[in-house]
Short mmCIF file of C-alpha atoms in Angstrom, two decimals:
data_model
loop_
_atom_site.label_atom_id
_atom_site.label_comp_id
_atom_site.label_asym_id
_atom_site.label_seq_id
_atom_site.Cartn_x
_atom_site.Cartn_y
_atom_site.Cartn_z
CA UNK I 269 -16.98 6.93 16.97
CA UNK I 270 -15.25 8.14 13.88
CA UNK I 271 -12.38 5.47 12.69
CA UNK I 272 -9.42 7.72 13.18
CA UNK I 273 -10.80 8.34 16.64
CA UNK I 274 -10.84 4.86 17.50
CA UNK I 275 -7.54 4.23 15.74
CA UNK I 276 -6.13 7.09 17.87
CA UNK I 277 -8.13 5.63 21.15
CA UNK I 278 -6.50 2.17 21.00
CA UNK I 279 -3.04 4.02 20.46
CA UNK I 280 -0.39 2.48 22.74
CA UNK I 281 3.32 3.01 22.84
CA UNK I 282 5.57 0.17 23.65
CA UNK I 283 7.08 0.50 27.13
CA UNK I 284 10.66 -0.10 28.85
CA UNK I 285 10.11 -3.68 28.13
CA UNK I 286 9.01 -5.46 24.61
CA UNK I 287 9.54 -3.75 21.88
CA UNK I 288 6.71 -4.07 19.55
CA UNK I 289 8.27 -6.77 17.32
CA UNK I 290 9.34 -9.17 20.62
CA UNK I 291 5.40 -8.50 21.69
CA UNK I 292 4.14 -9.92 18.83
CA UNK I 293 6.80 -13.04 18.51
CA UNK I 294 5.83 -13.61 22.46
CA UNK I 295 2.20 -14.12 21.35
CA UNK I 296 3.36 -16.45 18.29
CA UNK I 297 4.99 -18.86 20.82
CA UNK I 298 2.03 -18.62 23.18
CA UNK I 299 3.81 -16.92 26.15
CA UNK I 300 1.56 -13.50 27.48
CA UNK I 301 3.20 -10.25 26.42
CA UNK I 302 2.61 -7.00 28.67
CA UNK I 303 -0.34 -6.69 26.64
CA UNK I 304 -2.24 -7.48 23.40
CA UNK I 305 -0.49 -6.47 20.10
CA UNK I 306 -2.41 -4.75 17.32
CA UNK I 307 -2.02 -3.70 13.83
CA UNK I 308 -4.53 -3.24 10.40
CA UNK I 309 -4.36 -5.15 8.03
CA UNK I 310 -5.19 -2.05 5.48
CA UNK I 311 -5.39 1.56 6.47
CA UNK I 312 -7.15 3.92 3.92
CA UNK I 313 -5.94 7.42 3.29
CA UNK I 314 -8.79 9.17 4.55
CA UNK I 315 -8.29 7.69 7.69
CA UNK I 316 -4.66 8.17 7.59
CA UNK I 317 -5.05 11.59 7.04
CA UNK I 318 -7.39 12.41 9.80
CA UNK I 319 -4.69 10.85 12.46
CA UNK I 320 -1.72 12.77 10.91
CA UNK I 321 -3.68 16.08 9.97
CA UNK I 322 -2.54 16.11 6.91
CA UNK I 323 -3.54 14.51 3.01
CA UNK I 324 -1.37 11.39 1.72
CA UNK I 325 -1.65 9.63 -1.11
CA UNK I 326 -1.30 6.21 0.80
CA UNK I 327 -4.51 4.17 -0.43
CA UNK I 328 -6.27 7.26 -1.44
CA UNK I 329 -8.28 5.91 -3.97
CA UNK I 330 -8.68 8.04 -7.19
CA UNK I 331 -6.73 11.04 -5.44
CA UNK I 332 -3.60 8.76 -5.78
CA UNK I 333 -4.14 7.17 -9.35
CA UNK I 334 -5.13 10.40 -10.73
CA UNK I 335 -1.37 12.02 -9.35
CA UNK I 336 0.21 9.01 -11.19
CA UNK I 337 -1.85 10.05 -14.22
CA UNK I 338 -0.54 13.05 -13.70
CA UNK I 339 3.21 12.25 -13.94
CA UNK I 340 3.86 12.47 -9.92
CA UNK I 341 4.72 8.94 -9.14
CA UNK I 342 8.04 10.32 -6.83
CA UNK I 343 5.37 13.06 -5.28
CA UNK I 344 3.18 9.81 -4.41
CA UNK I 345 5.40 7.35 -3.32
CA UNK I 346 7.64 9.40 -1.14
CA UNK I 347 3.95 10.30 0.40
CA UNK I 348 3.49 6.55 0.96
CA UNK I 349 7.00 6.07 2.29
CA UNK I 350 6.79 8.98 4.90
CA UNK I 351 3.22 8.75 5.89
CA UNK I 352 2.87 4.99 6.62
CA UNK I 353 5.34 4.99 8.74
CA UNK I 354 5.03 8.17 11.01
CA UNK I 355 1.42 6.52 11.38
CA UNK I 356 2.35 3.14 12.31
CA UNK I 357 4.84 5.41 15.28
CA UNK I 358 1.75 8.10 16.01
CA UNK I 359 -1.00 5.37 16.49
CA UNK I 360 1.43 3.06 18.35
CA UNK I 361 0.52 0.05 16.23
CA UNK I 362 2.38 -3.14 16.90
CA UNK I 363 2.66 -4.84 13.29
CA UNK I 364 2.99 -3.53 9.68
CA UNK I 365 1.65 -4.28 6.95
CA UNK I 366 2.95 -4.39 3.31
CA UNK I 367 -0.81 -4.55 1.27
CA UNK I 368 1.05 -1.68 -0.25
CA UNK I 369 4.15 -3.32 -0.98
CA UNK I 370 4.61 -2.88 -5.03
CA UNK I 371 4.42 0.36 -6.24
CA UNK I 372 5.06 1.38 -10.01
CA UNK I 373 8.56 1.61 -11.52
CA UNK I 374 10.02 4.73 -12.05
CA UNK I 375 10.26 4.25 -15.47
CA UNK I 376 6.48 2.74 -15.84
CA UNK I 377 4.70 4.83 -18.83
CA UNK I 378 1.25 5.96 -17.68
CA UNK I 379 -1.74 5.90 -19.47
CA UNK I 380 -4.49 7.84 -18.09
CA UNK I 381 -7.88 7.08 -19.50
CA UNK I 382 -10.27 9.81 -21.69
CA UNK I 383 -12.34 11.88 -19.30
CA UNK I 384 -16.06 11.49 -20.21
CA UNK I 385 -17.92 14.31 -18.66
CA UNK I 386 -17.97 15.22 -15.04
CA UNK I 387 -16.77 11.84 -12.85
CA UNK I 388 -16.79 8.68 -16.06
CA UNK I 389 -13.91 7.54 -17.87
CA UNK I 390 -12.56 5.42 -20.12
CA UNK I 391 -9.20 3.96 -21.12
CA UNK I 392 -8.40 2.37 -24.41
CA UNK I 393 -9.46 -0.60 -24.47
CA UNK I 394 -12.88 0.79 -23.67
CA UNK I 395 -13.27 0.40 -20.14
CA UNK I 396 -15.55 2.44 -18.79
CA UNK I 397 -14.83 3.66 -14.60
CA UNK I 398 -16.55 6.06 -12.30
CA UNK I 399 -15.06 8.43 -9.81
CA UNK I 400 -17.24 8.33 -6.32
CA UNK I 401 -16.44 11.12 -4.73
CA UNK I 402 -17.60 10.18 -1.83
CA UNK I 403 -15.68 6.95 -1.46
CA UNK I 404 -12.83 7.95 -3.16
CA UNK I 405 -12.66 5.13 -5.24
CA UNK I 406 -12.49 5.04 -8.71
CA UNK I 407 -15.01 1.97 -9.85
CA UNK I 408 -15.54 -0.18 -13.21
CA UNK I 409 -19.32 0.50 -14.17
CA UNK I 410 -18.76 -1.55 -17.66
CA UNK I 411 -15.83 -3.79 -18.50
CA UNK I 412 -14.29 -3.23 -22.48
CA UNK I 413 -12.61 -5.38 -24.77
CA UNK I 414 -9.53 -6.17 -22.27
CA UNK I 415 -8.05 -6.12 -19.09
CA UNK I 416 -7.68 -3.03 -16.94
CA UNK I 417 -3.96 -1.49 -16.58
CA UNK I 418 -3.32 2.54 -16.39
CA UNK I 419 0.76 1.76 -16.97
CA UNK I 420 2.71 -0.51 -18.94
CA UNK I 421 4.07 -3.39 -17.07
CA UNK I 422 7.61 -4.88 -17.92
CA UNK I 423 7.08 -7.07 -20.69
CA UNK I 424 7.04 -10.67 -19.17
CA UNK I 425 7.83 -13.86 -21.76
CA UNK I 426 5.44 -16.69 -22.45
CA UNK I 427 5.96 -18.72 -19.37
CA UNK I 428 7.79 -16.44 -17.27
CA UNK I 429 6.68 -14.86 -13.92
CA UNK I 430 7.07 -11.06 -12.48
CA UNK I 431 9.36 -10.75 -10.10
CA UNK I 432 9.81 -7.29 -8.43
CA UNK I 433 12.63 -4.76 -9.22
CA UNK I 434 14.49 -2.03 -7.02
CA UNK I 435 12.10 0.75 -7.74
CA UNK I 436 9.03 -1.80 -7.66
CA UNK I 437 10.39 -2.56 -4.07
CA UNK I 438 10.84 1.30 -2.66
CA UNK I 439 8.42 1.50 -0.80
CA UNK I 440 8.52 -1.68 0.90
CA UNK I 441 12.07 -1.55 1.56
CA UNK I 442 11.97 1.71 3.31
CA UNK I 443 8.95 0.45 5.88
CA UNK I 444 11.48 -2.32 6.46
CA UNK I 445 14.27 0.15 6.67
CA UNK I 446 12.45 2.43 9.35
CA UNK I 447 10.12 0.06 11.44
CA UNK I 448 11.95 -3.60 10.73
CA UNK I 449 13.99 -3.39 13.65
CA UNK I 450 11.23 -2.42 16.22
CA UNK I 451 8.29 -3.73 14.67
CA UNK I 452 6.54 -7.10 13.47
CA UNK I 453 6.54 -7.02 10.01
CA UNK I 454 3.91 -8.63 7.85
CA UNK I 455 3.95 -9.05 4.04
CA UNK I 456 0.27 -10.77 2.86
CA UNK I 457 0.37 -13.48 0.26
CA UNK I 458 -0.98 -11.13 -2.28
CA UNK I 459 1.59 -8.44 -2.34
CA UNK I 460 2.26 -8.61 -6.09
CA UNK I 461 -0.62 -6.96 -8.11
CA UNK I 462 -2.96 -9.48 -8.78
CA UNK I 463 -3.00 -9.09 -12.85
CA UNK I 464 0.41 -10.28 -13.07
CA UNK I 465 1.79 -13.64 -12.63
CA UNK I 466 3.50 -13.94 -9.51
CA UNK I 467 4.89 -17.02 -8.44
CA UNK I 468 4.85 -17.96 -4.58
CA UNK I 469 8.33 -19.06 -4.69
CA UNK I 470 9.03 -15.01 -5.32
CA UNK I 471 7.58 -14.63 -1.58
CA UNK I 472 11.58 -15.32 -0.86
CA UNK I 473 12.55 -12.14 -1.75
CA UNK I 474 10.29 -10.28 0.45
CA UNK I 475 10.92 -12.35 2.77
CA UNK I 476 14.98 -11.01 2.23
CA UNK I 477 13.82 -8.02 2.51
CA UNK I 478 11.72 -8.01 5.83
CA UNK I 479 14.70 -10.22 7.46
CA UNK I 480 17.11 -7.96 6.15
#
């Protein structure tokens, strides 16, 4: 069975009773809920797309870093923002999940890397990444001379950890915004990117966030 069949085959709708939040907080103090809550962990966009008929840029791979190449970072986060959560509603999924949590700022400089022939590339520090079309992905076939990073980060001082700002936060806010109030909201210990320090103490203002 294809994935966004069985996505859409498991699809169940809260009734007149829990909501999908107080289903999955019945589990977590061991009482039975009208039935079994369910959620991903991560969706890809492929399989996103299938369910909603439409593309997205939600986890699609090199489809979404290439539009941030491209100068559309509004374009692909308002994507993210609209199509996460009219899934997590179609499919009838009881939790969601913020593996998507930190997007770029809106003032984050991009620096997309020199296209070398049909599908290689290679940024300036002389990566070296393959497009696959077939997966989507966009893969490191030979590491350079230093890390990987297709926009400049907010300079952080010696010492000093990354915490997230407003834009950083958009997209996670408005999941919280739309589904907080009617659905269990999970936000994964690594929901900073992982090249940047992130302390755990910074899990607090997540946490602010999904409470909010």
């Amino acid at each position: 069975m294809h994935s966004a069949q069985l996505i859409e085959s498991q699809a169940r709708r809260p009734g007149p009773g829990l909501t999908a939040k107080e289903r999955v907080r019945a589990c977590l103090r061991h009482e039975e809920p009208d039935h079994v809550p369910w959620g991903e962990l991560e969706i890809d966009g492929p399989i996103m797309a299938a369910v909603l008929g439409r593309p997205t840029f939600y986890r699609d791979g090199f489809h979404t870093i290439e539009a941030y190449w491209q100068g559309r970072r509004e374009e692909v986060v308002d994507s993210m923002k609209r199509d996460y959560v009219e899934f997590i509603r179609q499919t009838g999924m009881d939790l969601a999940t913020l593996t998507a949590g930190i997007v770029p700022a809106r003032d984050a400089e991009f620096h997309p890397p020199r296209r070398m022939g049909e599908s290689d590339f290679v940024d300036g520090r002389g990566n070296r990444f393959r497009h696959a079309p077939g997966t989507a992905d966009l893969m490191l076939i030979e590491a350079g001379q230093g890390p990987v990073s297709f926009f400049t980060k907010r300079a952080l001082p010696p010492g000093e950890y990354f915490s997230p700002g407003d834009s950083e936060l958009e997209f996670a806010r408005h999941v919280v915004a739309e589904l907080g109030a009617t659905h269990f909201i999970v936000a994964p210990g690594y929901f900073a990117q992982p090249e940047i320090p992130f302390r755990p103490a910074d899990n607090e203002i997540i946490m602010s966030i999904i409470s909010a």
